C-alpha positions as protocol buffer text, in pm:
chain_id: "A"
residue {
  index: 1
  type: MET
  ca { x: -3526 y: -2161 z: -3418 }
}
residue {
  index: 2
  type: LYS
  ca { x: -3618 y: -1817 z: -3281 }
}
residue {
  index: 3
  type: LYS
  ca { x: -3641 y: -1964 z: -2932 }
}
residue {
  index: 4
  type: ARG
  ca { x: -3288 y: -2106 z: -2965 }
}
residue {
  index: 5
  type: ILE
  ca { x: -3151 y: -1770 z: -3080 }
}
residue {
  index: 6
  type: ALA
  ca { x: -3327 y: -1590 z: -2795 }
}
residue {
  index: 7
  type: ALA
  ca { x: -3189 y: -1842 z: -2546 }
}
residue {
  index: 8
  type: GLY
  ca { x: -2839 y: -1796 z: -2688 }
}
residue {
  index: 9
  type: VAL
  ca { x: -2861 y: -1417 z: -2661 }
}
residue {
  index: 10
  type: PHE
  ca { x: -2984 y: -1447 z: -2301 }
}
residue {
  index: 11
  type: ILE
  ca { x: -2690 y: -1673 z: -2211 }
}
residue {
  index: 12
  type: LEU
  ca { x: -2441 y: -1432 z: -2368 }
}
residue {
  index: 13
  type: LEU
  ca { x: -2595 y: -1138 z: -2184 }
}
residue {
  index: 14
  type: ALA
  ca { x: -2591 y: -1327 z: -1853 }
}
residue {
  index: 15
  type: ALA
  ca { x: -2228 y: -1423 z: -1908 }
}
residue {
  index: 16
  type: GLY
  ca { x: -2143 y: -1060 z: -1981 }
}
residue {
  index: 17
  type: VAL
  ca { x: -2316 y: -940 z: -1665 }
}
residue {
  index: 18
  type: MET
  ca { x: -2134 y: -1201 z: -1457 }
}
residue {
  index: 19
  type: ALA
  ca { x: -1799 y: -1105 z: -1608 }
}
residue {
  index: 20
  type: TYR
  ca { x: -1869 y: -738 z: -1539 }
}
residue {
  index: 21
  type: GLN
  ca { x: -1965 y: -810 z: -1179 }
}
residue {
  index: 22
  type: MET
  ca { x: -1652 y: -1017 z: -1126 }
}
residue {
  index: 23
  type: THR
  ca { x: -1442 y: -731 z: -1261 }
}
residue {
  index: 24
  type: GLN
  ca { x: -1614 y: -482 z: -1033 }
}
residue {
  index: 25
  type: GLN
  ca { x: -1574 y: -704 z: -728 }
}
residue {
  index: 26
  type: ARG
  ca { x: -1205 y: -779 z: -788 }
}
residue {
  index: 27
  type: PRO
  ca { x: -1002 y: -649 z: -491 }
}
residue {
  index: 28
  type: LEU
  ca { x: -787 y: -345 z: -555 }
}
residue {
  index: 29
  type: ASP
  ca { x: -411 y: -401 z: -565 }
}
residue {
  index: 30
  type: LEU
  ca { x: -320 y: -182 z: -267 }
}
residue {
  index: 31
  type: ALA
  ca { x: 22 y: -135 z: -107 }
}
residue {
  index: 32
  type: THR
  ca { x: -50 y: 5 z: 237 }
}
residue {
  index: 33
  type: SER
  ca { x: -426 y: 24 z: 287 }
}
residue {
  index: 34
  type: TYR
  ca { x: -737 y: -181 z: 345 }
}
residue {
  index: 35
  type: VAL
  ca { x: -1074 y: -92 z: 195 }
}
residue {
  index: 36
  type: PHE
  ca { x: -1380 y: -181 z: 399 }
}
residue {
  index: 37
  type: GLU
  ca { x: -1622 y: -407 z: 214 }
}
residue {
  index: 38
  type: THR
  ca { x: -1914 y: -205 z: 348 }
}
residue {
  index: 39
  type: PRO
  ca { x: -1836 y: 166 z: 401 }
}
residue {
  index: 40
  type: ARG
  ca { x: -2003 y: 293 z: 719 }
}
residue {
  index: 41
  type: ALA
  ca { x: -2127 y: 644 z: 792 }
}
residue {
  index: 42
  type: LEU
  ca { x: -1970 y: 805 z: 1097 }
}
residue {
  index: 43
  type: ALA
  ca { x: -2196 y: 859 z: 1395 }
}
residue {
  index: 44
  type: PRO
  ca { x: -2302 y: 1223 z: 1455 }
}
residue {
  index: 45
  type: PHE
  ca { x: -2018 y: 1427 z: 1603 }
}
residue {
  index: 46
  type: THR
  ca { x: -1930 y: 1788 z: 1683 }
}
residue {
  index: 47
  type: LEU
  ca { x: -1568 y: 1900 z: 1713 }
}
residue {
  index: 48
  type: GLU
  ca { x: -1397 y: 2239 z: 1685 }
}
residue {
  index: 49
  type: ASP
  ca { x: -1141 y: 2334 z: 1418 }
}
residue {
  index: 50
  type: GLN
  ca { x: -837 y: 2562 z: 1459 }
}
residue {
  index: 51
  type: TYR
  ca { x: -1048 y: 2870 z: 1389 }
}
residue {
  index: 52
  type: GLY
  ca { x: -1307 y: 2792 z: 1655 }
}
residue {
  index: 53
  type: ASN
  ca { x: -1565 y: 2679 z: 1399 }
}
residue {
  index: 54
  type: GLN
  ca { x: -1771 y: 2364 z: 1439 }
}
residue {
  index: 55
  type: PHE
  ca { x: -1646 y: 2059 z: 1253 }
}
residue {
  index: 56
  type: THR
  ca { x: -1930 y: 1811 z: 1207 }
}
residue {
  index: 57
  type: ASN
  ca { x: -2052 y: 1535 z: 975 }
}
residue {
  index: 58
  type: GLN
  ca { x: -2158 y: 1809 z: 736 }
}
residue {
  index: 59
  type: SER
  ca { x: -1792 y: 1915 z: 707 }
}
residue {
  index: 60
  type: LEU
  ca { x: -1721 y: 1583 z: 532 }
}
residue {
  index: 61
  type: GLN
  ca { x: -1986 y: 1605 z: 265 }
}
residue {
  index: 62
  type: GLY
  ca { x: -1853 y: 1638 z: -88 }
}
residue {
  index: 63
  type: LYS
  ca { x: -1489 y: 1595 z: 19 }
}
residue {
  index: 64
  type: TRP
  ca { x: -1240 y: 1315 z: 58 }
}
residue {
  index: 65
  type: SER
  ca { x: -1105 y: 1343 z: 413 }
}
residue {
  index: 66
  type: LEU
  ca { x: -784 y: 1184 z: 540 }
}
residue {
  index: 67
  type: PHE
  ca { x: -774 y: 1167 z: 921 }
}
residue {
  index: 68
  type: PHE
  ca { x: -495 y: 1095 z: 1165 }
}
residue {
  index: 69
  type: ILE
  ca { x: -473 y: 1143 z: 1541 }
}
residue {
  index: 70
  type: GLY
  ca { x: -201 y: 1290 z: 1761 }
}
residue {
  index: 71
  type: TYR
  ca { x: -113 y: 1594 z: 1971 }
}
residue {
  index: 72
  type: THR
  ca { x: 99 y: 1907 z: 1931 }
}
residue {
  index: 73
  type: ALA
  ca { x: 356 y: 1809 z: 2197 }
}
residue {
  index: 74
  type: CYS
  ca { x: 423 y: 1478 z: 2021 }
}
residue {
  index: 75
  type: PRO
  ca { x: 802 y: 1444 z: 1990 }
}
residue {
  index: 76
  type: ASP
  ca { x: 825 y: 1234 z: 1676 }
}
residue {
  index: 77
  type: VAL
  ca { x: 528 y: 1065 z: 1503 }
}
residue {
  index: 78
  type: CYS
  ca { x: 307 y: 1372 z: 1459 }
}
residue {
  index: 79
  type: PRO
  ca { x: 559 y: 1619 z: 1316 }
}
residue {
  index: 80
  type: THR
  ca { x: 698 y: 1346 z: 1090 }
}
residue {
  index: 81
  type: THR
  ca { x: 348 y: 1257 z: 972 }
}
residue {
  index: 82
  type: LEU
  ca { x: 250 y: 1618 z: 907 }
}
residue {
  index: 83
  type: ASN
  ca { x: 570 y: 1683 z: 713 }
}
residue {
  index: 84
  type: LYS
  ca { x: 503 y: 1378 z: 500 }
}
residue {
  index: 85
  type: LEU
  ca { x: 139 y: 1471 z: 441 }
}
residue {
  index: 86
  type: ALA
  ca { x: 237 y: 1828 z: 352 }
}
residue {
  index: 87
  type: ALA
  ca { x: 471 y: 1683 z: 89 }
}
residue {
  index: 88
  type: ALA
  ca { x: 203 y: 1445 z: -43 }
}
residue {
  index: 89
  type: TYR
  ca { x: -78 y: 1701 z: -40 }
}
residue {
  index: 90
  type: PRO
  ca { x: -24 y: 1848 z: -390 }
}
residue {
  index: 91
  type: GLU
  ca { x: -47 y: 1498 z: -541 }
}
residue {
  index: 92
  type: LEU
  ca { x: -352 y: 1412 z: -332 }
}
residue {
  index: 93
  type: GLN
  ca { x: -520 y: 1729 z: -459 }
}
residue {
  index: 94
  type: LYS
  ca { x: -456 y: 1616 z: -817 }
}
residue {
  index: 95
  type: ILE
  ca { x: -654 y: 1301 z: -739 }
}
residue {
  index: 96
  type: SER
  ca { x: -940 y: 1507 z: -594 }
}
residue {
  index: 97
  type: ASP
  ca { x: -947 y: 1886 z: -570 }
}
residue {
  index: 98
  type: SER
  ca { x: -1180 y: 1854 z: -271 }
}
residue {
  index: 99
  type: PHE
  ca { x: -928 y: 1655 z: -66 }
}
residue {
  index: 100
  type: GLN
  ca { x: -882 y: 1760 z: 298 }
}
residue {
  index: 101
  type: VAL
  ca { x: -632 y: 1645 z: 562 }
}
residue {
  index: 102
  type: VAL
  ca { x: -764 y: 1646 z: 920 }
}
residue {
  index: 103
  type: PHE
  ca { x: -538 y: 1631 z: 1224 }
}
residue {
  index: 104
  type: VAL
  ca { x: -734 y: 1518 z: 1531 }
}
residue {
  index: 105
  type: SER
  ca { x: -578 y: 1634 z: 1858 }
}
residue {
  index: 106
  type: ALA
  ca { x: -616 y: 1381 z: 2138 }
}
residue {
  index: 107
  type: ASP
  ca { x: -494 y: 1638 z: 2393 }
}
residue {
  index: 108
  type: PRO
  ca { x: -775 y: 1893 z: 2428 }
}
residue {
  index: 109
  type: LYS
  ca { x: -648 y: 2016 z: 2767 }
}
residue {
  index: 110
  type: ARG
  ca { x: -325 y: 2155 z: 2623 }
}
residue {
  index: 111
  type: ASP
  ca { x: -411 y: 2183 z: 2253 }
}
residue {
  index: 112
  type: THR
  ca { x: -625 y: 2494 z: 2260 }
}
residue {
  index: 113
  type: GLN
  ca { x: -770 y: 2648 z: 1948 }
}
residue {
  index: 114
  type: ILE
  ca { x: -481 y: 2896 z: 1918 }
}
residue {
  index: 115
  type: LYS
  ca { x: -219 y: 2629 z: 1977 }
}
residue {
  index: 116
  type: ARG
  ca { x: -372 y: 2406 z: 1712 }
}
residue {
  index: 117
  type: LEU
  ca { x: -385 y: 2698 z: 1470 }
}
residue {
  index: 118
  type: ASP
  ca { x: -16 y: 2786 z: 1518 }
}
residue {
  index: 119
  type: TYR
  ca { x: 85 y: 2421 z: 1501 }
}
residue {
  index: 120
  type: ILE
  ca { x: -100 y: 2324 z: 1185 }
}
residue {
  index: 121
  type: ASN
  ca { x: -5 y: 2647 z: 1005 }
}
residue {
  index: 122
  type: PHE
  ca { x: 361 y: 2551 z: 1040 }
}
residue {
  index: 123
  type: PHE
  ca { x: 296 y: 2250 z: 815 }
}
residue {
  index: 124
  type: ASN
  ca { x: 10 y: 2352 z: 587 }
}
residue {
  index: 125
  type: LYS
  ca { x: -249 y: 2625 z: 638 }
}
residue {
  index: 126
  type: GLU
  ca { x: -508 y: 2427 z: 439 }
}
residue {
  index: 127
  type: PHE
  ca { x: -505 y: 2134 z: 682 }
}
residue {
  index: 128
  type: LYS
  ca { x: -770 y: 2107 z: 952 }
}
residue {
  index: 129
  type: ALA
  ca { x: -675 y: 2070 z: 1321 }
}
residue {
  index: 130
  type: VAL
  ca { x: -976 y: 1960 z: 1524 }
}
residue {
  index: 131
  type: SER
  ca { x: -1045 y: 1854 z: 1881 }
}
residue {
  index: 132
  type: ALA
  ca { x: -1311 y: 1840 z: 2153 }
}
residue {
  index: 133
  type: GLU
  ca { x: -1346 y: 1744 z: 2516 }
}
residue {
  index: 134
  type: HIS
  ca { x: -1284 y: 1375 z: 2577 }
}
residue {
  index: 135
  type: ALA
  ca { x: -1656 y: 1302 z: 2618 }
}
residue {
  index: 136
  type: ALA
  ca { x: -1704 y: 1385 z: 2249 }
}
residue {
  index: 137
  type: LEU
  ca { x: -1353 y: 1309 z: 2125 }
}
residue {
  index: 138
  type: PHE
  ca { x: -1324 y: 953 z: 2251 }
}
residue {
  index: 139
  type: PRO
  ca { x: -1635 y: 810 z: 2076 }
}
residue {
  index: 140
  type: PHE
  ca { x: -1546 y: 998 z: 1757 }
}
residue {
  index: 141
  type: SER
  ca { x: -1191 y: 859 z: 1760 }
}
residue {
  index: 142
  type: ARG
  ca { x: -1314 y: 509 z: 1836 }
}
residue {
  index: 143
  type: ASP
  ca { x: -1565 y: 537 z: 1549 }
}
residue {
  index: 144
  type: LEU
  ca { x: -1275 y: 608 z: 1314 }
}
residue {
  index: 145
  type: GLY
  ca { x: -1081 y: 316 z: 1460 }
}
residue {
  index: 146
  type: PHE
  ca { x: -824 y: 529 z: 1644 }
}
residue {
  index: 147
  type: VAL
  ca { x: -712 y: 473 z: 2003 }
}
residue {
  index: 148
  type: TYR
  ca { x: -533 y: 708 z: 2242 }
}
residue {
  index: 149
  type: ALA
  ca { x: -437 y: 714 z: 2609 }
}
residue {
  index: 150
  type: MET
  ca { x: -266 y: 959 z: 2846 }
}
residue {
  index: 151
  type: VAL
  ca { x: 59 y: 833 z: 2998 }
}
residue {
  index: 152
  type: GLY
  ca { x: 183 y: 1009 z: 3313 }
}
residue {
  index: 153
  type: GLU
  ca { x: 15 y: 1222 z: 3575 }
}
residue {
  index: 154
  type: ASP
  ca { x: 199 y: 1556 z: 3576 }
}
residue {
  index: 155
  type: SER
  ca { x: 175 y: 1838 z: 3323 }
}
residue {
  index: 156
  type: ASP
  ca { x: 438 y: 1673 z: 3103 }
}
residue {
  index: 157
  type: TYR
  ca { x: 224 y: 1369 z: 3030 }
}
residue {
  index: 158
  type: GLN
  ca { x: 254 y: 1194 z: 2695 }
}
residue {
  index: 159
  type: VAL
  ca { x: -28 y: 1070 z: 2474 }
}
residue {
  index: 160
  type: ASP
  ca { x: -4 y: 726 z: 2320 }
}
residue {
  index: 161
  type: HIS
  ca { x: -201 y: 720 z: 1997 }
}
residue {
  index: 162
  type: SER
  ca { x: -261 y: 538 z: 1669 }
}
residue {
  index: 163
  type: ALA
  ca { x: -28 y: 614 z: 1378 }
}
residue {
  index: 164
  type: SER
  ca { x: -260 y: 499 z: 1099 }
}
residue {
  index: 165
  type: TYR
  ca { x: -465 y: 716 z: 862 }
}
residue {
  index: 166
  type: VAL
  ca { x: -835 y: 676 z: 788 }
}
residue {
  index: 167
  type: LEU
  ca { x: -996 y: 783 z: 460 }
}
residue {
  index: 168
  type: VAL
  ca { x: -1356 y: 905 z: 469 }
}
residue {
  index: 169
  type: SER
  ca { x: -1556 y: 938 z: 148 }
}
residue {
  index: 170
  type: PRO
  ca { x: -1754 y: 1242 z: 24 }
}
residue {
  index: 171
  type: ARG
  ca { x: -2063 y: 1074 z: 170 }
}
residue {
  index: 172
  type: GLY
  ca { x: -1908 y: 1085 z: 516 }
}
residue {
  index: 173
  type: GLU
  ca { x: -1840 y: 710 z: 521 }
}
residue {
  index: 174
  type: LYS
  ca { x: -1535 y: 539 z: 666 }
}
residue {
  index: 175
  type: THR
  ca { x: -1388 y: 387 z: 351 }
}
residue {
  index: 176
  type: ALA
  ca { x: -1027 y: 276 z: 405 }
}
residue {
  index: 177
  type: VAL
  ca { x: -748 y: 258 z: 663 }
}
residue {
  index: 178
  type: PHE
  ca { x: -378 y: 307 z: 592 }
}
residue {
  index: 179
  type: LYS
  ca { x: -140 y: 113 z: 815 }
}
residue {
  index: 180
  type: THR
  ca { x: 222 y: 193 z: 898 }
}
residue {
  index: 181
  type: LYS
  ca { x: 503 y: -41 z: 803 }
}
residue {
  index: 182
  type: PRO
  ca { x: 803 y: -112 z: 1027 }
}
residue {
  index: 183
  type: ALA
  ca { x: 1129 y: 37 z: 904 }
}
residue {
  index: 184
  type: PRO
  ca { x: 1462 y: -80 z: 1053 }
}
residue {
  index: 185
  type: GLY
  ca { x: 1605 y: 193 z: 1275 }
}
residue {
  index: 186
  type: GLN
  ca { x: 1316 y: 428 z: 1197 }
}
residue {
  index: 187
  type: LEU
  ca { x: 968 y: 503 z: 1317 }
}
residue {
  index: 188
  type: PRO
  ca { x: 698 y: 288 z: 1155 }
}
residue {
  index: 189
  type: GLN
  ca { x: 561 y: 497 z: 870 }
}
residue {
  index: 190
  type: ILE
  ca { x: 337 y: 514 z: 567 }
}
residue {
  index: 191
  type: ILE
  ca { x: 536 y: 569 z: 249 }
}
residue {
  index: 192
  type: ASN
  ca { x: 406 y: 868 z: 52 }
}
residue {
  index: 193
  type: ASN
  ca { x: 430 y: 702 z: -289 }
}
residue {
  index: 194
  type: GLU
  ca { x: 224 y: 408 z: -162 }
}
residue {
  index: 195
  type: LEU
  ca { x: -27 y: 641 z: 4 }
}
residue {
  index: 196
  type: ILE
  ca { x: -77 y: 846 z: -314 }
}
residue {
  index: 197
  type: SER
  ca { x: -106 y: 535 z: -533 }
}
residue {
  index: 198
  type: ASP
  ca { x: -359 y: 370 z: -302 }
}
residue {
  index: 199
  type: VAL
  ca { x: -569 y: 685 z: -266 }
}
residue {
  index: 200
  type: ASP
  ca { x: -577 y: 720 z: -644 }
}
residue {
  index: 201
  type: LYS
  ca { x: -701 y: 361 z: -687 }
}
residue {
  index: 202
  type: ILE
  ca { x: -960 y: 394 z: -410 }
}
residue {
  index: 203
  type: VAL
  ca { x: -1100 y: 725 z: -536 }
}
residue {
  index: 204
  type: SER
  ca { x: -1109 y: 599 z: -897 }
}
residue {
  index: 205
  type: ALA
  ca { x: -1302 y: 285 z: -794 }
}
residue {
  index: 206
  type: TRP
  ca { x: -1545 y: 472 z: -565 }
}
residue {
  index: 207
  type: HIS
  ca { x: -1908 y: 507 z: -671 }
}
């Protein structure tokens, strides 16, 4: 009799563990983002922020970091994105008070430290504006999943670049990517309400 009771308790416990695991593994209901099944630490990097300070892997520790790539002479995507992120920032800070937004300049030749400082301060003085020479910038951008390319040969060249965002966890791991959605007659964009909702779900589920 005791053996039967013990076996029954074991089965109930096993069923409970399986149910818990299934709940934990259930995909998040996300509107505009994709969470990587296995978060991956970024390779060692060294960039420079808008104050001339080093921005490295250590700068990510203990903070949620939302990255996007562009350049200060960008005519449309970058200023639109920064305006939208400046509007979303107070809500993102409510989700995590250690949240940082990082603008990665893909135009180190023209986007000097001072230019990045003036540019980012126009949108939000708490945002980071980082860059480096292409030898360091290209592998860092590729590690995040961003791409960029110079178009044109004179001083008025343009920079084609990704329009997505990448979320990096407080452990410095690439955790999620946010993709733009096409909008008729408008630039493809990430809707702020969807961004905030997805970030909230991702941060809440993170462990």
